[in-house]
Amino acid sequence: MSVTGTTRQKMPADILAMKGGAPIVCLTAYTTPIAKLVDSHCDLVLVGDSVGMVLHGLPSTLGVTMEMMILHGQAVARGLSNALMVIDMPFGSYEESPAQAFRNASRLMAETGAGAVKLEGGAHMAETIAFLTARGIPVQAHIGLTPQSVNTLGGYKVQGRGDSRARLVKDAKAVADAGAFSVVLEKVPQGLADEITAMVAIPTVGIGAGAGCDGQVLVVDDMLGLFTDFKPKFVKRFGQLGQEAEAAVANYAAEVRDRSFPAAEHSFADEVKK
Ligand code: KIV
């Protein structure tokens, strides 16, 4: 959260001002080293509740808790000085009422230093988004495939085809009118994402929503090739770090077993030469 020289950490208003301009670059981060790595390249870093699946081996995001988000949020904050940090509200922490959402969103921001929260849901969350923004909490909305609703959606399916297209347009309008500074569109057909992007005055950030959005977000472990349990169609692997890491571990194991590691340069002499 440092202000150094002429640069300062981005704020929600900076992201809002990027509407229709240069594409907004976003990645997730869950730890300090990854936050440091992505910070200068990103406009926005999301402490996503995907942390539950990616780092904790959970089967979905439903088991992610406030405590997990706070711990990872604090770690990420220590690695950022440029990008806006947005933190996900976990399942069950905001849906009950605007008051419940404010209690938990304010705790997330106060205890982690995040500049904004993200929550899933369209028109039915508009009242909550308005309640939070009126009380000093910038909100990034998330519509389309909302993974916390996987059980009511019937799986991780593309959203907004056929009859549900009009509903998604309504959702986008509702969250923008309610004061969200940005909206994530997940797994939405390209044409619909383009229509929404042209319609709303806030930036759209796509994940599986085509190149026409105002920005893009990916889960960092997906794009680095570190998370390999499965690969959604919308993920491009820009690296194969999982394979590289496994090869390194195999080399280490082999060298321990044949005693070529540690070598002399990794060991300490009995006496220090004068
Ligand atoms: O939890 C997450 O990482 C997300 C992004 C994929 C948008 O919500």
CSV table of C-alpha atoms and ligand atoms in Angstrom, one decimal:
chain,number,residue,atom,x,y,z
A,1,MET,CA,0.0,0.0,0.0
A,2,SER,CA,3.0,2.3,-0.5
A,3,VAL,CA,3.0,5.6,-2.4
A,4,THR,CA,6.4,5.9,-3.9
A,5,GLY,CA,7.6,8.8,-6.1
A,6,THR,CA,5.0,9.6,-8.7
A,7,THR,CA,3.4,6.1,-8.8
A,8,ARG,CA,0.7,5.0,-6.5
A,9,GLN,CA,-1.4,1.8,-6.2
A,10,LYS,CA,-4.4,1.8,-8.5
A,11,MET,CA,-7.9,2.5,-7.1
A,12,PRO,CA,-11.3,1.4,-8.4
A,13,ALA,CA,-11.7,4.8,-10.0
A,14,ASP,CA,-8.6,4.2,-12.1
A,15,ILE,CA,-10.1,0.9,-13.4
A,16,LEU,CA,-13.4,2.6,-14.1
A,17,ALA,CA,-11.6,5.3,-16.1
A,18,MET,CA,-10.1,2.5,-18.3
A,19,LYS,CA,-13.6,1.8,-19.8
A,20,GLY,CA,-13.3,1.6,-23.6
A,21,GLY,CA,-9.5,2.2,-23.5
A,22,ALA,CA,-6.5,0.0,-23.2
A,23,PRO,CA,-7.5,-3.5,-22.1
A,24,ILE,CA,-7.5,-4.0,-18.3
A,25,VAL,CA,-5.0,-6.8,-17.3
A,26,CYS,CA,-6.1,-8.9,-14.3
A,27,LEU,CA,-4.8,-12.1,-12.7
A,28,THR,CA,-5.5,-13.8,-9.5
A,29,ALA,CA,-2.9,-14.1,-6.7
A,30,TYR,CA,-3.0,-15.9,-3.4
A,31,THR,CA,0.5,-15.5,-2.0
A,32,THR,CA,3.1,-12.8,-1.6
A,33,PRO,CA,5.6,-14.2,-4.2
A,34,ILE,CA,3.0,-14.5,-6.9
A,35,ALA,CA,1.6,-11.0,-6.0
A,36,LYS,CA,5.1,-9.6,-6.4
A,37,LEU,CA,5.5,-11.4,-9.7
A,38,VAL,CA,2.3,-10.1,-11.3
A,39,ASP,CA,2.0,-6.6,-9.7
A,40,SER,CA,3.8,-4.5,-12.3
A,41,HIS,CA,2.2,-6.3,-15.2
A,42,CYS,CA,-1.4,-6.1,-13.9
A,43,ASP,CA,-3.9,-3.3,-13.4
A,44,LEU,CA,-6.0,-5.4,-11.0
A,45,VAL,CA,-5.1,-8.4,-8.9
A,46,LEU,CA,-7.9,-10.6,-7.6
A,47,VAL,CA,-7.6,-12.6,-4.4
A,48,GLY,CA,-10.2,-15.1,-5.9
A,49,ASP,CA,-12.1,-17.7,-3.9
A,50,SER,CA,-10.7,-20.0,-6.6
A,51,VAL,CA,-7.9,-20.3,-3.9
A,52,GLY,CA,-10.0,-23.0,-2.4
A,53,MET,CA,-9.7,-25.3,-5.4
A,54,VAL,CA,-6.3,-24.2,-6.6
A,55,LEU,CA,-4.3,-24.1,-3.4
A,56,HIS,CA,-6.4,-26.0,-0.9
A,57,GLY,CA,-7.6,-28.9,-3.1
A,58,LEU,CA,-11.4,-28.2,-2.4
A,59,PRO,CA,-13.8,-29.7,-5.0
A,60,SER,CA,-15.5,-26.3,-5.4
A,61,THR,CA,-15.4,-22.7,-4.0
A,62,LEU,CA,-18.3,-23.4,-1.6
A,63,GLY,CA,-16.0,-24.4,1.3
A,64,VAL,CA,-13.9,-21.2,1.2
A,65,THR,CA,-14.2,-19.3,4.5
A,66,MET,CA,-13.7,-15.6,5.5
A,67,GLU,CA,-10.6,-16.7,7.5
A,68,MET,CA,-9.0,-18.3,4.3
A,69,MET,CA,-9.7,-15.1,2.3
A,70,ILE,CA,-8.3,-12.9,5.0
A,71,LEU,CA,-5.1,-14.9,5.3
A,72,HIS,CA,-4.5,-15.0,1.6
A,73,GLY,CA,-5.6,-11.4,1.2
A,74,GLN,CA,-3.0,-10.3,3.8
A,75,ALA,CA,-0.3,-12.3,2.0
A,76,VAL,CA,-1.2,-10.7,-1.4
A,77,ALA,CA,-1.3,-7.2,0.0
A,78,ARG,CA,2.3,-7.5,1.1
A,79,GLY,CA,3.4,-8.1,-2.6
A,80,LEU,CA,1.4,-5.3,-4.3
A,81,SER,CA,2.4,-1.7,-4.8
A,82,ASN,CA,0.9,-1.0,-8.3
A,83,ALA,CA,-2.2,-3.1,-9.0
A,84,LEU,CA,-5.6,-2.6,-7.4
A,85,MET,CA,-6.3,-5.5,-5.0
A,86,VAL,CA,-9.8,-6.9,-5.1
A,87,ILE,CA,-10.8,-9.6,-2.8
A,88,ASP,CA,-13.6,-12.2,-3.3
A,89,MET,CA,-16.5,-12.4,-0.7
A,90,PRO,CA,-16.8,-16.1,0.0
A,91,PHE,CA,-20.0,-18.1,-0.3
A,92,GLY,CA,-22.4,-17.4,2.6
A,93,SER,CA,-20.7,-14.2,3.6
A,94,TYR,CA,-23.0,-11.7,1.8
A,95,GLU,CA,-26.1,-13.3,0.3
A,96,GLU,CA,-28.3,-13.1,3.4
A,97,SER,CA,-28.7,-9.3,3.6
A,98,PRO,CA,-27.0,-6.0,2.7
A,99,ALA,CA,-26.1,-5.7,6.4
A,100,GLN,CA,-24.4,-9.1,6.5
A,101,ALA,CA,-22.5,-8.2,3.3
A,102,PHE,CA,-21.3,-4.9,4.8
A,103,ARG,CA,-20.1,-6.6,8.0
A,104,ASN,CA,-18.0,-9.1,6.1
A,105,ALA,CA,-16.9,-6.8,3.3
A,106,SER,CA,-15.7,-4.1,5.7
A,107,ARG,CA,-13.8,-6.8,7.7
A,108,LEU,CA,-12.2,-8.1,4.5
A,109,MET,CA,-11.0,-4.6,3.5
A,110,ALA,CA,-9.9,-3.6,7.0
A,111,GLU,CA,-8.0,-6.8,7.8
A,112,THR,CA,-6.3,-7.2,4.3
A,113,GLY,CA,-6.0,-3.7,2.9
A,114,ALA,CA,-7.9,-4.6,-0.3
A,115,GLY,CA,-9.2,-1.7,-2.3
A,116,ALA,CA,-12.5,-3.4,-3.3
A,117,VAL,CA,-14.5,-6.6,-2.9
A,118,LYS,CA,-16.0,-8.8,-5.6
A,119,LEU,CA,-19.3,-10.7,-5.2
A,120,GLU,CA,-21.2,-13.0,-7.4
A,121,GLY,CA,-24.8,-12.3,-8.6
A,122,GLY,CA,-26.8,-10.0,-10.9
A,123,ALA,CA,-30.1,-8.2,-10.4
A,124,HIS,CA,-30.8,-10.0,-7.1
A,125,MET,CA,-27.5,-8.6,-5.6
A,126,ALA,CA,-28.1,-5.0,-6.9
A,127,GLU,CA,-29.5,-3.8,-3.5
A,128,THR,CA,-26.5,-5.1,-1.7
A,129,ILE,CA,-24.1,-3.6,-4.3
A,130,ALA,CA,-25.8,-0.2,-3.8
A,131,PHE,CA,-25.7,-0.6,0.0
A,132,LEU,CA,-22.0,-1.3,0.0
A,133,THR,CA,-20.9,1.4,-2.4
A,134,ALA,CA,-22.9,4.0,-0.6
A,135,ARG,CA,-20.9,3.0,2.6
A,136,GLY,CA,-17.4,3.2,1.1
A,137,ILE,CA,-17.0,-0.3,-0.3
A,138,PRO,CA,-16.2,-0.4,-4.0
A,139,VAL,CA,-17.7,-3.5,-5.5
A,140,GLN,CA,-16.8,-5.6,-8.6
A,141,ALA,CA,-19.7,-7.6,-9.7
A,142,HIS,CA,-19.5,-11.1,-11.2
A,143,ILE,CA,-22.2,-12.5,-13.5
A,144,GLY,CA,-22.6,-15.2,-16.1
A,145,LEU,CA,-21.1,-18.4,-14.7
A,146,THR,CA,-21.0,-17.8,-11.0
A,147,PRO,CA,-19.2,-20.8,-9.5
A,148,GLN,CA,-20.7,-20.3,-6.0
A,149,SER,CA,-24.0,-21.2,-7.6
A,150,VAL,CA,-22.8,-24.3,-9.3
A,151,ASN,CA,-25.5,-26.4,-7.7
A,152,THR,CA,-28.4,-24.3,-8.9
A,153,LEU,CA,-26.8,-23.7,-12.3
A,154,GLY,CA,-26.4,-27.5,-12.8
A,155,GLY,CA,-22.7,-27.4,-13.5
A,156,TYR,CA,-20.0,-25.1,-14.9
A,157,LYS,CA,-21.9,-24.4,-18.1
A,158,VAL,CA,-21.8,-21.5,-20.6
A,159,GLN,CA,-24.4,-18.9,-19.4
A,160,GLY,CA,-26.6,-16.5,-21.5
A,161,ARG,CA,-27.5,-18.7,-24.4
A,162,GLY,CA,-31.2,-18.9,-25.5
A,163,ASP,CA,-33.8,-17.8,-22.9
A,164,SER,CA,-31.2,-16.7,-20.4
A,165,ARG,CA,-29.6,-14.1,-22.7
A,166,ALA,CA,-32.1,-11.4,-21.8
A,167,ARG,CA,-31.7,-12.2,-18.1
A,168,LEU,CA,-27.9,-11.7,-18.3
A,169,VAL,CA,-28.4,-8.4,-20.1
A,170,LYS,CA,-30.7,-7.3,-17.2
A,171,ASP,CA,-28.1,-8.5,-14.7
A,172,ALA,CA,-25.4,-6.5,-16.3
A,173,LYS,CA,-27.5,-3.4,-16.3
A,174,ALA,CA,-28.6,-3.9,-12.7
A,175,VAL,CA,-25.1,-4.2,-11.3
A,176,ALA,CA,-23.9,-1.2,-13.3
A,177,ASP,CA,-26.8,0.9,-12.2
A,178,ALA,CA,-26.3,-0.2,-8.6
A,179,GLY,CA,-22.8,1.3,-8.6
A,180,ALA,CA,-20.4,-1.6,-9.3
A,181,PHE,CA,-17.1,-0.1,-10.6
A,182,SER,CA,-16.6,-3.1,-12.9
A,183,VAL,CA,-18.2,-6.5,-13.8
A,184,VAL,CA,-16.6,-9.9,-14.4
A,185,LEU,CA,-18.3,-11.8,-17.2
A,186,GLU,CA,-17.5,-15.5,-16.9
A,187,LYS,CA,-18.2,-18.1,-19.6
A,188,VAL,CA,-20.5,-15.9,-21.6
A,189,PRO,CA,-20.8,-16.2,-25.5
A,190,GLN,CA,-18.7,-13.6,-27.2
A,191,GLY,CA,-21.5,-11.8,-29.0
A,192,LEU,CA,-23.4,-11.3,-25.8
A,193,ALA,CA,-20.3,-10.1,-23.9
A,194,ASP,CA,-19.8,-7.6,-26.7
A,195,GLU,CA,-23.4,-6.4,-26.4
A,196,ILE,CA,-23.1,-6.0,-22.6
A,197,THR,CA,-19.7,-4.2,-23.0
A,198,ALA,CA,-21.3,-1.7,-25.4
A,199,MET,CA,-24.3,-1.3,-23.1
A,200,VAL,CA,-22.8,-0.6,-19.7
A,201,ALA,CA,-20.7,2.4,-18.6
A,202,ILE,CA,-18.5,0.3,-16.4
A,203,PRO,CA,-15.6,-2.0,-17.6
A,204,THR,CA,-16.4,-5.6,-18.3
A,205,VAL,CA,-13.6,-8.0,-17.4
A,206,GLY,CA,-14.0,-11.3,-19.3
A,207,ILE,CA,-13.0,-14.9,-18.5
A,208,GLY,CA,-14.3,-17.1,-21.3
A,209,ALA,CA,-16.2,-14.1,-22.7
A,210,GLY,CA,-14.1,-13.3,-25.8
A,211,ALA,CA,-11.7,-10.5,-26.8
A,212,GLY,CA,-14.2,-7.7,-26.9
A,213,CYS,CA,-14.4,-7.1,-23.1
A,214,ASP,CA,-12.7,-4.1,-21.6
A,215,GLY,CA,-10.3,-6.4,-19.8
A,216,GLN,CA,-9.4,-10.1,-19.2
A,217,VAL,CA,-8.8,-12.1,-16.1
A,218,LEU,CA,-7.3,-15.6,-15.6
A,219,VAL,CA,-6.5,-17.7,-12.6
A,220,VAL,CA,-2.7,-17.4,-12.4
A,221,ASP,CA,-2.0,-21.0,-11.7
A,222,ASP,CA,-4.0,-22.0,-14.8
A,223,MET,CA,-2.1,-19.6,-17.1
A,224,LEU,CA,1.2,-20.6,-15.7
A,225,GLY,CA,0.4,-24.3,-16.1
A,226,LEU,CA,0.8,-24.9,-12.4
A,227,PHE,CA,-2.8,-26.2,-11.9
A,228,THR,CA,-3.3,-29.2,-14.1
A,229,ASP,CA,-6.2,-31.1,-12.6
A,230,PHE,CA,-8.4,-29.8,-15.5
A,231,LYS,CA,-8.2,-27.1,-18.1
A,232,PRO,CA,-11.3,-25.0,-19.0
A,233,LYS,CA,-11.6,-24.2,-22.7
A,234,PHE,CA,-11.1,-20.5,-21.9
A,235,VAL,CA,-7.7,-21.1,-20.3
A,236,LYS,CA,-4.5,-20.5,-22.4
A,237,ARG,CA,-1.4,-21.9,-20.7
A,238,PHE,CA,1.3,-19.2,-21.2
A,239,GLY,CA,3.8,-21.4,-19.3
A,240,GLN,CA,4.3,-25.1,-18.3
A,241,LEU,CA,5.6,-24.5,-14.8
A,242,GLY,CA,4.0,-27.6,-13.4
A,243,GLN,CA,6.0,-29.8,-15.8
A,244,GLU,CA,9.1,-27.8,-15.1
A,245,ALA,CA,8.6,-28.1,-11.3
A,246,GLU,CA,8.0,-31.9,-11.5
A,247,ALA,CA,11.2,-32.3,-13.6
A,248,ALA,CA,13.1,-30.3,-11.0
A,249,VAL,CA,11.7,-32.4,-8.1
A,250,ALA,CA,12.6,-35.6,-10.0
A,251,ASN,CA,16.2,-34.4,-10.5
A,252,TYR,CA,16.5,-33.5,-6.8
A,253,ALA,CA,15.2,-37.0,-5.8
A,254,ALA,CA,17.7,-38.7,-8.2
A,255,GLU,CA,20.6,-36.6,-6.9
A,256,VAL,CA,19.8,-37.3,-3.3
A,257,ARG,CA,19.6,-41.0,-4.0
A,258,ASP,CA,22.9,-41.1,-5.9
A,259,ARG,CA,24.5,-38.7,-3.4
A,260,SER,CA,25.5,-36.2,-6.0
A,261,PHE,CA,23.6,-33.6,-4.0
A,262,PRO,CA,24.7,-31.9,-1.9
A,263,ALA,CA,28.0,-31.2,-3.6
A,264,ALA,CA,31.0,-29.5,-2.0
A,265,GLU,CA,29.7,-26.0,-2.8
A,266,HIS,CA,26.5,-26.7,-0.9
A,267,SER,CA,28.4,-28.0,2.2
A,268,PHE,CA,30.4,-26.4,5.0
A,269,ALA,CA,34.1,-27.1,5.8
A,270,ASP,CA,35.0,-28.0,9.4
A,271,GLU,CA,37.4,-25.1,9.6
A,272,VAL,CA,37.2,-21.7,7.9
A,273,LYS,CA,40.4,-21.0,6.0
A,274,LYS,CA,42.2,-17.8,7.2
B,1,KIV,O1,-12.3,-16.8,-7.9
B,1,KIV,C1,-11.8,-16.4,-8.9
B,1,KIV,O2,-10.6,-16.6,-9.2
B,1,KIV,C2,-12.6,-15.7,-9.9
B,1,KIV,C3,-12.1,-15.3,-11.2
B,1,KIV,C4,-11.9,-16.6,-12.0
B,1,KIV,C5,-12.9,-14.3,-11.9
B,1,KIV,O3,-13.7,-15.4,-9.5
